[in-house]
PDB file of C-alpha atoms and ligand atoms in Angstrom:
ATOM      1  CA  MET A  24      -3.875 -10.269   5.516  1.00 52.00           C
ATOM      2  CA  GLU A  25      -1.930 -12.252   2.895  1.00 64.00           C
ATOM      3  CA  GLU A  26       1.537 -13.058   3.790  1.00 89.00           C
ATOM      4  CA  LYS A  27       2.698 -13.457   0.418  1.00 94.00           C
ATOM      5  CA  CYS A  28       5.826 -12.075  -1.154  1.00 95.00           C
ATOM      6  CA  PRO A  29       4.515  -9.800  -3.817  1.00 92.00           C
ATOM      7  CA  ILE A  30       7.317 -10.681  -6.277  1.00 94.00           C
ATOM      8  CA  CYS A  31       7.415 -14.504  -6.395  1.00 96.00           C
ATOM      9  CA  HIS A  32       4.097 -15.453  -4.272  1.00 95.00           C
ATOM     10  CA  GLN A  33       5.380 -17.852  -1.735  1.00 95.00           C
ATOM     11  CA  ILE A  34       4.394 -17.385   1.631  1.00 94.00           C
ATOM     12  CA  GLY A  35       7.142 -15.780   4.013  1.00 95.00           C
ATOM     13  CA  GLU A  36       8.340 -15.742   7.423  1.00 95.00           C
ATOM     14  CA  LYS A  37       7.160 -13.015   9.711  1.00 95.00           C
ATOM     15  CA  VAL A  38      10.529 -11.448  11.223  1.00 96.00           C
ATOM     16  CA  LYS A  39      10.616  -9.078  14.145  1.00 95.00           C
ATOM     17  CA  ASN A  40      11.220  -5.416  13.606  1.00 94.00           C
ATOM     18  CA  ILE A  41      14.480  -5.621  15.590  1.00 95.00           C
ATOM     19  CA  THR A  42      16.078  -8.197  13.512  1.00 97.00           C
ATOM     20  CA  VAL A  43      15.164  -6.484  10.240  1.00 97.00           C
ATOM     21  CA  LYS A  44      16.670  -2.910  11.034  1.00 96.00           C
ATOM     22  CA  HIS A  45      19.749  -4.717  12.480  1.00 97.00           C
ATOM     23  CA  LEU A  46      20.361  -6.306   9.159  1.00 97.00           C
ATOM     24  CA  VAL A  47      19.361  -4.037   6.575  1.00 97.00           C
ATOM     25  CA  LEU A  48      21.663  -1.096   5.579  1.00 97.00           C
ATOM     26  CA  ASP A  49      21.261   2.317   7.613  1.00 96.00           C
ATOM     27  CA  ASP A  50      19.480   4.436   5.348  1.00 94.00           C
ATOM     28  CA  ILE A  51      16.723   1.697   5.034  1.00 94.00           C
ATOM     29  CA  ALA A  52      16.777   1.151   8.635  1.00 95.00           C
ATOM     30  CA  GLU A  53      15.833   4.431   9.682  1.00 93.00           C
ATOM     31  CA  GLU A  54      12.648   4.426   7.427  1.00 90.00           C
ATOM     32  CA  ILE A  55      11.408   1.344   9.631  1.00 91.00           C
ATOM     33  CA  ASN A  56       8.983   2.462  12.165  1.00 88.00           C
ATOM     34  CA  SER A  57       7.561   0.254  14.594  1.00 85.00           C
ATOM     35  CA  GLU A  58       4.062  -0.381  13.463  1.00 87.00           C
ATOM     36  CA  ASP A  59       5.726  -1.933  10.262  1.00 90.00           C
ATOM     37  CA  ILE A  60       5.384  -5.670   9.865  1.00 91.00           C
ATOM     38  CA  HIS A  61       7.931  -7.570   7.679  1.00 95.00           C
ATOM     39  CA  TYR A  62       8.284 -10.901   6.797  1.00 96.00           C
ATOM     40  CA  LEU A  63      11.532 -12.772   5.168  1.00 97.00           C
ATOM     41  CA  CYS A  64      10.816 -14.539   1.794  1.00 97.00           C
ATOM     42  CA  MET A  65      11.769 -18.095   2.022  1.00 96.00           C
ATOM     43  CA  ASN A  66      12.010 -18.707  -2.027  1.00 97.00           C
ATOM     44  CA  GLU A  67      15.931 -19.345  -2.654  1.00 97.00           C
ATOM     45  CA  ASN A  68      15.457 -17.824  -6.519  1.00 97.00           C
ATOM     46  CA  CYS A  69      13.742 -14.838  -5.302  1.00 97.00           C
ATOM     47  CA  ASN A  70      15.930 -11.567  -5.112  1.00 97.00           C
ATOM     48  CA  ILE A  71      13.245  -9.926  -2.212  1.00 97.00           C
ATOM     49  CA  VAL A  72      14.626 -10.475   0.961  1.00 98.00           C
ATOM     50  CA  TYR A  73      12.359  -8.309   3.455  1.00 97.00           C
ATOM     51  CA  TYR A  74       8.759  -7.093   2.382  1.00 96.00           C
ATOM     52  CA  ASN A  75       6.424  -5.319   4.406  1.00 91.00           C
ATOM     53  CA  LEU A  76       2.894  -5.620   3.462  1.00 82.00           C
ATOM     54  CA  ASN A  77       1.431  -2.144   5.251  1.00 75.00           C
ATOM     55  CA  ASN A  78       3.646   0.335   2.757  1.00 68.00           C
ATOM     56  CA  GLU A  79       4.665  -2.416   0.270  1.00 73.00           C
ATOM     57  CA  SER A  80       8.490  -1.873   0.509  1.00 84.00           C
ATOM     58  CA  LEU A  81      10.755  -4.289  -0.781  1.00 94.00           C
ATOM     59  CA  ILE A  82      14.123  -4.919   0.470  1.00 96.00           C
ATOM     60  CA  ASP A  83      16.254  -7.091  -1.750  1.00 96.00           C
ATOM     61  CA  LYS A  84      19.261  -8.972  -1.491  1.00 96.00           C
ATOM     62  CA  LYS A  85      21.444  -5.808  -2.161  1.00 96.00           C
ATOM     63  CA  LYS A  86      20.108  -3.839   0.745  1.00 97.00           C
ATOM     64  CA  VAL A  87      21.293  -6.454   3.251  1.00 97.00           C
ATOM     65  CA  LYS A  88      24.034  -6.376   5.117  1.00 97.00           C
ATOM     66  CA  VAL A  89      24.581 -10.252   5.241  1.00 97.00           C
ATOM     67  CA  PRO A  90      24.102 -13.216   2.497  1.00 97.00           C
ATOM     68  CA  ILE A  91      20.851 -14.778   3.449  1.00 97.00           C
ATOM     69  CA  TRP A  92      21.972 -18.442   3.480  1.00 95.00           C
ATOM     70  CA  PHE A  93      19.455 -20.542   1.647  1.00 95.00           C
ATOM     71  CA  LYS A  94      19.137 -17.849  -1.284  1.00 97.00           C
ATOM     72  CA  LYS A  95      20.818 -19.265  -4.302  1.00 94.00           C
ATOM     73  CA  ASP A  96      24.609 -17.701  -4.577  1.00 91.00           C
ATOM     74  CA  ALA A  97      24.544 -16.756  -0.960  1.00 95.00           C
ATOM     75  CA  ASN A  98      28.395 -16.573  -0.380  1.00 95.00           C
ATOM     76  CA  PRO A  99      29.187 -17.509   2.283  1.00 96.00           C
ATOM     77  CA  LYS A 100      26.176 -19.491   3.291  1.00 96.00           C
ATOM     78  CA  TYR A 101      26.096 -19.053   7.008  1.00 96.00           C
ATOM     79  CA  VAL A 102      24.628 -21.388   9.240  1.00 95.00           C
ATOM     80  CA  CYS A 103      25.412 -19.662  12.472  1.00 95.00           C
ATOM     81  CA  TYR A 104      25.017 -15.881  11.853  1.00 95.00           C
ATOM     82  CA  CYS A 105      26.394 -14.942  15.743  1.00 93.00           C
ATOM     83  CA  SER A 106      29.803 -16.824  15.129  1.00 94.00           C
ATOM     84  CA  LYS A 107      29.712 -16.573  11.386  1.00 95.00           C
ATOM     85  CA  VAL A 108      30.175 -20.421  11.209  1.00 96.00           C
ATOM     86  CA  THR A 109      29.361 -21.575   7.470  1.00 97.00           C
ATOM     87  CA  GLU A 110      27.926 -24.742   5.901  1.00 96.00           C
ATOM     88  CA  GLU A 111      31.030 -26.094   4.476  1.00 96.00           C
ATOM     89  CA  GLN A 112      32.592 -25.455   7.990  1.00 97.00           C
ATOM     90  CA  ILE A 113      29.881 -27.774   9.692  1.00 97.00           C
ATOM     91  CA  ILE A 114      30.264 -30.223   6.615  1.00 97.00           C
ATOM     92  CA  ASN A 115      33.787 -30.347   6.810  1.00 97.00           C
ATOM     93  CA  ALA A 116      33.895 -30.712  10.558  1.00 97.00           C
ATOM     94  CA  VAL A 117      31.567 -33.878   9.903  1.00 97.00           C
ATOM     95  CA  ILE A 118      33.339 -35.240   7.100  1.00 96.00           C
ATOM     96  CA  VAL A 119      36.828 -34.446   7.732  1.00 96.00           C
ATOM     97  CA  GLN A 120      36.953 -34.036  11.564  1.00 97.00           C
ATOM     98  CA  GLY A 121      34.167 -36.747  12.452  1.00 96.00           C
ATOM     99  CA  ALA A 122      32.130 -34.640  14.041  1.00 97.00           C
ATOM    100  CA  LYS A 123      28.548 -36.752  14.828  1.00 96.00           C
ATOM    101  CA  ASN A 124      26.129 -33.761  16.650  1.00 96.00           C
ATOM    102  CA  MET A 125      25.372 -30.568  17.889  1.00 95.00           C
ATOM    103  CA  LYS A 126      28.066 -30.928  20.888  1.00 96.00           C
ATOM    104  CA  ASP A 127      30.655 -32.192  18.288  1.00 97.00           C
ATOM    105  CA  ILE A 128      30.226 -29.074  16.189  1.00 96.00           C
ATOM    106  CA  VAL A 129      29.720 -26.388  18.584  1.00 95.00           C
ATOM    107  CA  ASN A 130      33.532 -27.829  20.131  1.00 96.00           C
ATOM    108  CA  LEU A 131      34.819 -27.733  16.637  1.00 96.00           C
ATOM    109  CA  THR A 132      33.277 -24.495  14.907  1.00 96.00           C
ATOM    110  CA  GLY A 133      32.577 -22.405  17.752  1.00 93.00           C
ATOM    111  CA  ALA A 134      29.034 -22.406  16.575  1.00 93.00           C
ATOM    112  CA  MET A 135      26.472 -20.812  19.002  1.00 87.00           C
ATOM    113  CA  LYS A 136      28.595 -19.281  21.364  1.00 83.00           C
ATOM    114  CA  ASN A 137      27.439 -15.684  21.190  1.00 76.00           C
ATOM    115  CA  GLY A 138      23.726 -16.400  21.188  1.00 79.00           C
ATOM    116  CA  ARG A 139      22.589 -13.019  19.321  1.00 89.00           C
ATOM    117  CA  CYS A 140      20.055 -14.908  16.969  1.00 92.00           C
ATOM    118  CA  ILE A 141      17.436 -12.057  17.384  1.00 94.00           C
ATOM    119  CA  LEU A 142      19.667  -9.961  15.885  1.00 95.00           C
ATOM    120  CA  ASN A 143      21.920 -11.447  13.574  1.00 96.00           C
ATOM    121  CA  ASN A 144      20.228 -14.283  12.339  1.00 96.00           C
ATOM    122  CA  PRO A 145      18.189 -13.038   9.079  1.00 97.00           C
ATOM    123  CA  LEU A 146      14.767 -14.687  10.741  1.00 96.00           C
ATOM    124  CA  GLY A 147      15.684 -13.504  14.101  1.00 96.00           C
ATOM    125  CA  LYS A 148      15.703 -17.018  15.219  1.00 94.00           C
ATOM    126  CA  CYS A 149      18.384 -19.802  16.756  1.00 92.00           C
ATOM    127  CA  CYS A 150      20.443 -21.180  14.358  1.00 92.00           C
ATOM    128  CA  GLY A 151      20.134 -24.432  16.299  1.00 93.00           C
ATOM    129  CA  PRO A 152      17.643 -26.329  13.857  1.00 94.00           C
ATOM    130  CA  ILE A 153      19.524 -25.475  10.786  1.00 94.00           C
ATOM    131  CA  ILE A 154      23.137 -26.848  12.136  1.00 95.00           C
ATOM    132  CA  VAL A 155      21.061 -29.936  12.770  1.00 96.00           C
ATOM    133  CA  GLU A 156      20.083 -30.272   9.319  1.00 95.00           C
ATOM    134  CA  THR A 157      23.624 -29.586   7.752  1.00 96.00           C
ATOM    135  CA  ILE A 158      24.624 -32.502  10.287  1.00 97.00           C
ATOM    136  CA  LYS A 159      22.177 -34.784   9.206  1.00 96.00           C
ATOM    137  CA  LYS A 160      22.881 -34.018   5.279  1.00 95.00           C
ATOM    138  CA  ALA A 161      26.800 -34.217   5.910  1.00 96.00           C
ATOM    139  CA  LEU A 162      26.093 -37.751   7.680  1.00 95.00           C
ATOM    140  CA  GLY A 163      23.994 -38.785   4.810  1.00 93.00           C
ATOM    141  CA  THR A 164      27.041 -38.192   2.494  1.00 85.00           C
ATOM    142  CA  ILE A 165      29.273 -40.111   4.009  1.00 77.00           C
ATOM    143  CA  GLY A 166      26.678 -43.018   4.647  1.00 64.00           C
TER     144      GLY A 166
HETATM  145 ZN1   ZN B   7       9.814 -13.969  -3.281  1.00 97.71          ZN
END
């Protein structure tokens, strides 16, 4: 089966139903059943967050309880959804407080302290790799 977002036609990432149910508005969550297979649209410019190819249901940004960090105009841009740590906080920890690695970020921001990524992260995955990426990006800006 094609995994492309029906709106922007980019390939999405498969996400577990438990994650989708937890993050969408309650009335939509009620309609999700166990056979549904949801994908997260990874295109920053597309308004669709989750799509389900079995019944062609589309869940856009307005129907999701949290901003999706990589989507254009996400505010705030959470990197760690469990501890509500934003990209800005991580960048500040690196630039202002001198954090150099994951351990520093965990100590300074409290990121990754309540690992419930399967429920809280829009992909249902641990935010660790994205924290690492954000640290690298911030370190890059200070040379
Ligand atoms: Zn899309």
